[in-house]
Amino acid sequence: MATKPAPPASPKNYKVKAPQPGTPMYGCEHLQRLFNQDQATTNTSIQHYKSILRTIFDASPVLSQTAKGIDGQAITTLTPTYLCLQCPLTLTEEDRTKHGAKKSHRFYVESRSGALYCQMCDDIVWDPTFEELRIRKMGTGTFSASRKRKHEEMFASSDPIRDNPSYITMNTTMSSCKANGLRGIYNAGATCYQNVILQCFLHNPILRNYYLSDGHPSSSCDVPHCLSCAMDDIFQSFYADESTNGYTAANILSGFWISEKKAFENLVTTKEQDAHEFFQFLAEELHERNGDGKRPEMGSEHTCNCIIHQTYYGKLQTTTTCQNCQGVTSQVQSFLDLSLPLENLAQRKKKGTAKPGPLTLQECLEEEYIKQDKCEYRCNNCGSMQQAKRQTSIRRLPNVLSIQLKRFEYKQGRNERAAKIDTPVQFPLQLNMLPYTSRARNHDVSQNYELQRSCTYDLLSVVVHVGEIDTGHYVSYCRVGDQWFVFNDHKVELAQKSDVLNSKAYLLFYCVRSLS
Amino acid sequence: MASENAPETGKCGVIVAPSDESPKERLAHAVLDDLLYNILHDLLLKVHRDEKIARANTAAIKVEKLAQNSVDGATDTKPDVEVETEAAVYKDGKVTLKGNPLKTTKEILCPRCHLPRLLYPTDGKGARKPDPGVIYCKRHPYIEKPGYDIYGQTWVAPGPGRGKKKQKPDPNDPNSPITADVSAKDRPPNVLSFPSATCSKCKRCILVTRLNNHMGACIGNSGRTASRAAAQKISNGSNVGSQNDNTPPGSQKGTPLPSSRAASPRKRDADDMDNDDGDEEDSSKPKKKVKVINKKVIIKTNKSPAGTPGSISVKSKDNKPKTSSGLSVEQKPDEPATADSVVAKPDPSTVQVAPKKTINPSSGTSKSASPAKKIKLGPAKPSLPPPTAAAAAAKKIKKEKDESESSGTLSSPLR
């Protein structure tokens, strides 16, 4: 019997996952018997399972959803079908029993999730060996953990933390079971705009892993009032202390007051502030502490390997096509977040010139990253001032996508003033970003399920502003596992998905699915 | 699926098309029904996965523990024994399951601390009493109870008149059953108060709700607010240490209603006085008094003293009314000549209008500057209003404190 998991791709002999303390070795007695028959059976079982997973996740769903009845008639259904692990048949739930009785094939794969059904248990079985394959296939689209991504140009180079889950376990096993990162942060006097952003950082899995794996140990940092050290402290007390009381972010606050960023001078005041500005401030400050030290220039193609860049930064590509000579120039910029204007779309909705129904996030994205706009442009080729078509798309998606819905608009006109746009924007729990990428522009990608999966994002945090433009309150919703929580300063409460989705979001944070 | 033999409904059997519908309609119903089935299926599968894996692991942990115990004292992580429970078998350092863990295993052990998990919240929605004889894993199910957080904690409402809190009411306020009057001792353990934190620059201990303001004044020397902040710092300087008292500087100056002041529990007054003995009182009061004295202030004490214009006009005299109002009969020796007439039209039930001339000699002699409260203390006893008014006024006192700051601003034009 094998004792350690091997990369299942190259060697011919597949191995069962090594026993872990605290987990049974097999999903059930019957699988144990299957795996213990001989190596050939183990090999074919795992091979079949992998090919079935490929059918389920990489091919058109029509394939796995079409069952062949006992009478030979093909039935396509929306509901789950069962793919026999021991022969190439796909069966409906009813026929599954008959097939089992006739052929004594006992294991089937459920077509919607790839889960294994054992007929003798009459239950879904979660076998460590099969589960590992399934989770990996669902997440990254490949079976092997070490294999390089196919679409590297769309993603940041894989960060080492992601590949090394032992970092997390190393740091969490020592801490109490009670320390789960769910604590409020006291409002130090109109600092709710900071609290919501801090909560979004604290529940960002990449940043969490970074800080908990000593990415920036505050003990060995000499910078006085370093904000990254303050972040390290806050992560430590959230994920290692047993306290359930609110946290007093005094270090963040003093670091923030002491920070000499001239660009953010207007932030340093005791008044209420914009959470988005604070997000940018904190991200850039942490980049400076952890990265190459260069100030990220707005709009430049600045790349850096710091944790903030690996987490939040993506790249935008702007293509300008000259109407005269059809010459194309493109420019690449890195971005920390996507800012989506709402005003035009909201007004169009009101007038009825846009698609009916509530405004959706996808419509806002479409407006910015699919549609073209016109601009005046001096063409380098023909040297004339021309009308040009300009199109922006996302060249590289970040691991955590932050989206700002521009609810606060500065209205120009006779009485210039800022106003808040209260239009609700519907946003999904799962967001497919593929249509807005440069890649989707050039190729037909609708059949590429693997690529689509790698562009699928799950909602991670939502920042909501309640109240008027000049005064109000921020709360944030964050997801931990599958449970949502609402963070209102020092108070943490459970939240329903419907609460989250019905909120008038101001900032949205989406995490790429393949990470989770 | 051909439309002519479209079924009545899908797999879920919940959304059924009426029998007289066209095949297309029936197909639509069937599709919707199937989708409903899929949603339920996916949800169930997720819960099933979590639960079954947790139970399977529990079975494994239990049998491993048993194996460990059977070889007594050995530190070997993989003892060479064969142990069997009703849910699992331990053999050759490997754990294999026996039967379906959903049936064989009833409890869930934490994979980290190996203690049983508490399966129901201890309070709020779906709460059950935990077995007191069992030590549970510290990770508890989250509590869902209005007014409380996920750990069943609630917070002491910010005290009345705590400065800035007014404009932005604390979200817990309406729900929180506990008022600030409850002292730390007799609070239940799940009621927390706002902590204090140390300012990284001046090392003083500041109540967290004031921290930002303090740091703005202490660290942030930014531009135009600097001078103001500095001024504020000076004037507040000696007060900073005693942030915990219930009376912010604003309300210390602002004067509550005459009737209420008199009626308020004396002990409380005494407390306030102690706090108020501070700096600004002494310096500011005498001046104000002199100015105010010549004004003819009409006190209309209505049934609702706190909100009436009358009350505001009283407050406008700032500190002075404290003395006169606190004790209706009391008088100030240093004022009689100038304070020609302070006329109050009291509610018939309350007795407190007193022309300033009826001087209380004892207090007057004490100090010419006469911190109002000190004066009040002595003569207060004889001049208490009738009990009914006292009770009513006592209720009002908090409200007034809240309003005192705004009324303080109103006072300036009157001067």
mmCIF file of N, CA, C and O in Angstrom, chain A residues 242-294:
data_model
loop_
_atom_site.group_PDB
_atom_site.id
_atom_site.type_symbol
_atom_site.label_atom_id
_atom_site.label_comp_id
_atom_site.label_asym_id
_atom_site.label_seq_id
_atom_site.Cartn_x
_atom_site.Cartn_y
_atom_site.Cartn_z
ATOM 1 N N GLU A 242 -7.922 34.716 21.985
ATOM 2 C CA GLU A 242 -9.245 34.170 22.244
ATOM 3 C C GLU A 242 -10.285 35.257 22.430
ATOM 4 O O GLU A 242 -11.469 34.969 22.496
ATOM 5 N N SER A 243 -9.834 36.473 22.555
ATOM 6 C CA SER A 243 -10.765 37.545 22.876
ATOM 7 C C SER A 243 -11.850 37.658 21.815
ATOM 8 O O SER A 243 -11.603 37.532 20.620
ATOM 9 N N THR A 244 -13.049 37.881 22.280
ATOM 10 C CA THR A 244 -14.146 38.119 21.347
ATOM 11 C C THR A 244 -14.590 39.567 21.400
ATOM 12 O O THR A 244 -15.506 39.961 20.706
ATOM 13 N N ASN A 245 -13.953 40.318 22.270
ATOM 14 C CA ASN A 245 -14.286 41.732 22.364
ATOM 15 C C ASN A 245 -13.760 42.459 21.124
ATOM 16 O O ASN A 245 -12.952 41.929 20.383
ATOM 17 N N GLY A 246 -14.243 43.649 20.939
ATOM 18 C CA GLY A 246 -13.793 44.412 19.785
ATOM 19 C C GLY A 246 -12.303 44.731 19.883
ATOM 20 O O GLY A 246 -11.701 44.660 20.950
ATOM 21 N N TYR A 247 -11.730 45.063 18.756
ATOM 22 C CA TYR A 247 -10.309 45.375 18.693
ATOM 23 C C TYR A 247 -10.169 46.885 18.634
ATOM 24 O O TYR A 247 -10.967 47.580 18.023
ATOM 25 N N THR A 248 -9.155 47.372 19.289
ATOM 26 C CA THR A 248 -8.891 48.803 19.233
ATOM 27 C C THR A 248 -7.708 49.025 18.307
ATOM 28 O O THR A 248 -6.587 48.660 18.634
ATOM 29 N N ALA A 249 -7.984 49.567 17.164
ATOM 30 C CA ALA A 249 -6.954 49.666 16.129
ATOM 31 C C ALA A 249 -6.099 50.904 16.348
ATOM 32 O O ALA A 249 -5.949 51.744 15.466
ATOM 33 N N ALA A 250 -5.534 51.024 17.547
ATOM 34 C CA ALA A 250 -4.767 52.226 17.881
ATOM 35 C C ALA A 250 -3.523 52.344 17.014
ATOM 36 O O ALA A 250 -3.158 53.440 16.583
ATOM 37 N N ASN A 251 -2.886 51.204 16.732
ATOM 38 C CA ASN A 251 -1.661 51.253 15.939
ATOM 39 C C ASN A 251 -1.915 51.695 14.510
ATOM 40 O O ASN A 251 -1.141 52.451 13.931
ATOM 41 N N ILE A 252 -3.008 51.164 13.956
ATOM 42 C CA ILE A 252 -3.365 51.571 12.605
ATOM 43 C C ILE A 252 -3.619 53.069 12.585
ATOM 44 O O ILE A 252 -3.140 53.804 11.725
ATOM 45 N N LEU A 253 -4.360 53.491 13.587
ATOM 46 C CA LEU A 253 -4.752 54.887 13.631
ATOM 47 C C LEU A 253 -3.544 55.807 13.769
ATOM 48 O O LEU A 253 -3.421 56.801 13.063
ATOM 49 N N SER A 254 -2.624 55.414 14.663
ATOM 50 C CA SER A 254 -1.485 56.313 14.831
ATOM 51 C C SER A 254 -0.579 56.243 13.611
ATOM 52 O O SER A 254 -0.039 57.261 13.174
ATOM 53 N N GLY A 255 -0.441 55.046 13.045
ATOM 54 C CA GLY A 255 0.342 54.924 11.818
ATOM 55 C C GLY A 255 -0.241 55.785 10.715
ATOM 56 O O GLY A 255 0.475 56.398 9.925
ATOM 57 N N PHE A 256 -1.536 55.826 10.720
ATOM 58 C CA PHE A 256 -2.254 56.589 9.718
ATOM 59 C C PHE A 256 -2.075 58.089 9.946
ATOM 60 O O PHE A 256 -1.852 58.857 9.026
ATOM 61 N N TRP A 257 -2.117 58.483 11.214
ATOM 62 C CA TRP A 257 -1.923 59.900 11.513
ATOM 63 C C TRP A 257 -0.488 60.332 11.251
ATOM 64 O O TRP A 257 -0.229 61.445 10.824
ATOM 65 N N ILE A 258 0.435 59.416 11.538
ATOM 66 C CA ILE A 258 1.829 59.794 11.420
ATOM 67 C C ILE A 258 2.296 59.742 9.963
ATOM 68 O O ILE A 258 3.213 60.452 9.575
ATOM 69 N N SER A 259 1.641 58.900 9.182
ATOM 70 C CA SER A 259 2.046 58.750 7.784
ATOM 71 C C SER A 259 2.210 60.103 7.106
ATOM 72 O O SER A 259 1.402 61.007 7.274
ATOM 73 N N GLU A 260 3.256 60.187 6.338
ATOM 74 C CA GLU A 260 3.565 61.486 5.742
ATOM 75 C C GLU A 260 3.157 61.584 4.284
ATOM 76 O O GLU A 260 3.640 62.428 3.558
ATOM 77 N N LYS A 261 2.304 60.688 3.896
ATOM 78 C CA LYS A 261 1.822 60.738 2.531
ATOM 79 C C LYS A 261 1.137 62.055 2.237
ATOM 80 O O LYS A 261 0.074 62.350 2.761
ATOM 81 N N LYS A 262 1.765 62.820 1.401
ATOM 82 C CA LYS A 262 1.180 64.105 1.101
ATOM 83 C C LYS A 262 -0.119 63.960 0.309
ATOM 84 O O LYS A 262 -1.057 64.712 0.469
ATOM 85 N N ALA A 263 -0.127 62.958 -0.526
ATOM 86 C CA ALA A 263 -1.289 62.781 -1.375
ATOM 87 C C ALA A 263 -2.550 62.524 -0.559
ATOM 88 O O ALA A 263 -3.647 62.729 -1.029
ATOM 89 N N PHE A 264 -2.356 62.068 0.656
ATOM 90 C CA PHE A 264 -3.530 61.707 1.433
ATOM 91 C C PHE A 264 -3.731 62.652 2.589
ATOM 92 O O PHE A 264 -4.361 62.321 3.567
ATOM 93 N N GLU A 265 -3.166 63.816 2.437
ATOM 94 C CA GLU A 265 -3.266 64.767 3.520
ATOM 95 C C GLU A 265 -4.721 65.043 3.880
ATOM 96 O O GLU A 265 -5.079 65.170 5.046
ATOM 97 N N ASN A 266 -5.531 65.082 2.855
ATOM 98 C CA ASN A 266 -6.925 65.399 3.149
ATOM 99 C C ASN A 266 -7.612 64.285 3.931
ATOM 100 O O ASN A 266 -8.654 64.487 4.514
ATOM 101 N N LEU A 267 -7.012 63.117 3.931
ATOM 102 C CA LEU A 267 -7.602 62.038 4.710
ATOM 103 C C LEU A 267 -7.341 62.235 6.194
ATOM 104 O O LEU A 267 -8.100 61.789 7.025
ATOM 105 N N VAL A 268 -6.232 62.848 6.489
ATOM 106 C CA VAL A 268 -5.834 62.933 7.881
ATOM 107 C C VAL A 268 -6.627 64.030 8.563
ATOM 108 O O VAL A 268 -6.243 65.176 8.608
ATOM 109 N N THR A 269 -7.729 63.651 9.028
ATOM 110 C CA THR A 269 -8.595 64.579 9.728
ATOM 111 C C THR A 269 -9.529 63.756 10.576
ATOM 112 O O THR A 269 -9.644 62.558 10.411
ATOM 113 N N THR A 270 -10.147 64.392 11.490
ATOM 114 C CA THR A 270 -11.026 63.654 12.383
ATOM 115 C C THR A 270 -12.430 63.522 11.810
ATOM 116 O O THR A 270 -13.311 63.006 12.445
ATOM 117 N N LYS A 271 -12.592 63.988 10.583
ATOM 118 C CA LYS A 271 -13.935 63.926 9.996
ATOM 119 C C LYS A 271 -14.180 62.572 9.340
ATOM 120 O O LYS A 271 -13.277 61.773 9.156
ATOM 121 N N GLU A 272 -15.409 62.364 8.947
ATOM 122 C CA GLU A 272 -15.741 61.154 8.210
ATOM 123 C C GLU A 272 -15.078 61.205 6.837
ATOM 124 O O GLU A 272 -14.954 62.265 6.248
ATOM 125 N N GLN A 273 -14.662 60.043 6.367
ATOM 126 C CA GLN A 273 -13.921 60.002 5.117
ATOM 127 C C GLN A 273 -14.459 58.940 4.190
ATOM 128 O O GLN A 273 -15.298 58.128 4.561
ATOM 129 N N ASP A 274 -13.911 58.957 2.990
ATOM 130 C CA ASP A 274 -14.313 57.990 1.980
ATOM 131 C C ASP A 274 -13.561 56.681 2.197
ATOM 132 O O ASP A 274 -12.330 56.654 2.248
ATOM 133 N N ALA A 275 -14.292 55.595 2.310
ATOM 134 C CA ALA A 275 -13.659 54.298 2.549
ATOM 135 C C ALA A 275 -12.774 53.889 1.380
ATOM 136 O O ALA A 275 -11.734 53.273 1.559
ATOM 137 N N HIS A 276 -13.178 54.248 0.179
ATOM 138 C CA HIS A 276 -12.397 53.862 -0.991
ATOM 139 C C HIS A 276 -11.032 54.535 -0.987
ATOM 140 O O HIS A 276 -10.017 53.919 -1.293
ATOM 141 N N GLU A 277 -11.028 55.810 -0.590
ATOM 142 C CA GLU A 277 -9.756 56.508 -0.502
ATOM 143 C C GLU A 277 -8.856 55.849 0.542
ATOM 144 O O GLU A 277 -7.651 55.739 0.359
ATOM 145 N N PHE A 278 -9.476 55.424 1.627
ATOM 146 C CA PHE A 278 -8.689 54.772 2.661
ATOM 147 C C PHE A 278 -8.156 53.438 2.163
ATOM 148 O O PHE A 278 -7.032 53.058 2.471
ATOM 149 N N PHE A 279 -8.943 52.740 1.369
ATOM 150 C CA PHE A 279 -8.488 51.479 0.782
ATOM 151 C C PHE A 279 -7.250 51.719 -0.073
ATOM 152 O O PHE A 279 -6.247 51.012 0.041
ATOM 153 N N GLN A 280 -7.313 52.745 -0.915
ATOM 154 C CA GLN A 280 -6.167 53.045 -1.768
ATOM 155 C C GLN A 280 -4.952 53.440 -0.926
ATOM 156 O O GLN A 280 -3.837 52.998 -1.182
ATOM 157 N N PHE A 281 -5.236 54.242 0.095
ATOM 158 C CA PHE A 281 -4.147 54.677 0.965
ATOM 159 C C PHE A 281 -3.477 53.484 1.636
ATOM 160 O O PHE A 281 -2.251 53.331 1.592
ATOM 161 N N LEU A 282 -4.294 52.616 2.207
ATOM 162 C CA LEU A 282 -3.750 51.480 2.940
ATOM 163 C C LEU A 282 -3.014 50.536 1.996
ATOM 164 O O LEU A 282 -1.928 50.040 2.302
ATOM 165 N N ALA A 283 -3.593 50.301 0.820
ATOM 166 C CA ALA A 283 -2.958 49.398 -0.136
ATOM 167 C C ALA A 283 -1.594 49.949 -0.555
ATOM 168 O O ALA A 283 -0.609 49.211 -0.596
ATOM 169 N N GLU A 284 -1.524 51.237 -0.823
ATOM 170 C CA GLU A 284 -0.256 51.788 -1.285
ATOM 171 C C GLU A 284 0.760 51.859 -0.151
ATOM 172 O O GLU A 284 1.949 51.647 -0.359
ATOM 173 N N GLU A 285 0.255 52.142 1.016
ATOM 174 C CA GLU A 285 1.150 52.184 2.176
ATOM 175 C C GLU A 285 1.744 50.789 2.435
ATOM 176 O O GLU A 285 2.939 50.641 2.663
ATOM 177 N N LEU A 286 0.902 49.771 2.364
ATOM 178 C CA LEU A 286 1.386 48.409 2.600
ATOM 179 C C LEU A 286 2.310 47.970 1.475
ATOM 180 O O LEU A 286 3.263 47.229 1.697
ATOM 181 N N HIS A 287 2.030 48.428 0.272
ATOM 182 C CA HIS A 287 2.932 48.120 -0.842
ATOM 183 C C HIS A 287 4.308 48.706 -0.579
ATOM 184 O O HIS A 287 5.325 48.060 -0.804
ATOM 185 N N GLU A 288 4.327 49.914 -0.072
ATOM 186 C CA GLU A 288 5.628 50.537 0.174
ATOM 187 C C GLU A 288 6.417 49.814 1.243
ATOM 188 O O GLU A 288 7.636 49.728 1.195
ATOM 189 N N ARG A 289 5.698 49.299 2.224
ATOM 190 C CA ARG A 289 6.379 48.600 3.312
ATOM 191 C C ARG A 289 6.830 47.202 2.902
ATOM 192 O O ARG A 289 7.800 46.688 3.418
ATOM 193 N N ASN A 290 6.096 46.593 1.986
ATOM 194 C CA ASN A 290 6.384 45.200 1.651
ATOM 195 C C ASN A 290 7.014 45.021 0.275
ATOM 196 O O ASN A 290 7.541 43.973 -0.028
ATOM 197 N N GLY A 291 6.902 46.015 -0.549
ATOM 198 C CA GLY A 291 7.277 45.819 -1.941
ATOM 199 C C GLY A 291 8.629 46.399 -2.278
ATOM 200 O O GLY A 291 9.509 46.519 -1.431
ATOM 201 N N ASP A 292 8.761 46.821 -3.512
ATOM 202 C CA ASP A 292 10.043 47.303 -3.976
ATOM 203 C C ASP A 292 10.285 48.745 -3.570
ATOM 204 O O ASP A 292 11.282 49.344 -3.937
ATOM 205 N N GLY A 293 9.345 49.314 -2.820
ATOM 206 C CA GLY A 293 9.562 50.660 -2.310
ATOM 207 C C GLY A 293 9.220 51.755 -3.284
ATOM 208 O O GLY A 293 9.206 52.913 -2.922
ATOM 209 N N LYS A 294 8.940 51.382 -4.517
ATOM 210 C CA LYS A 294 8.604 52.419 -5.489
ATOM 211 C C LYS A 294 7.175 52.858 -5.307
ATOM 212 O O LYS A 294 6.295 52.036 -5.085
#
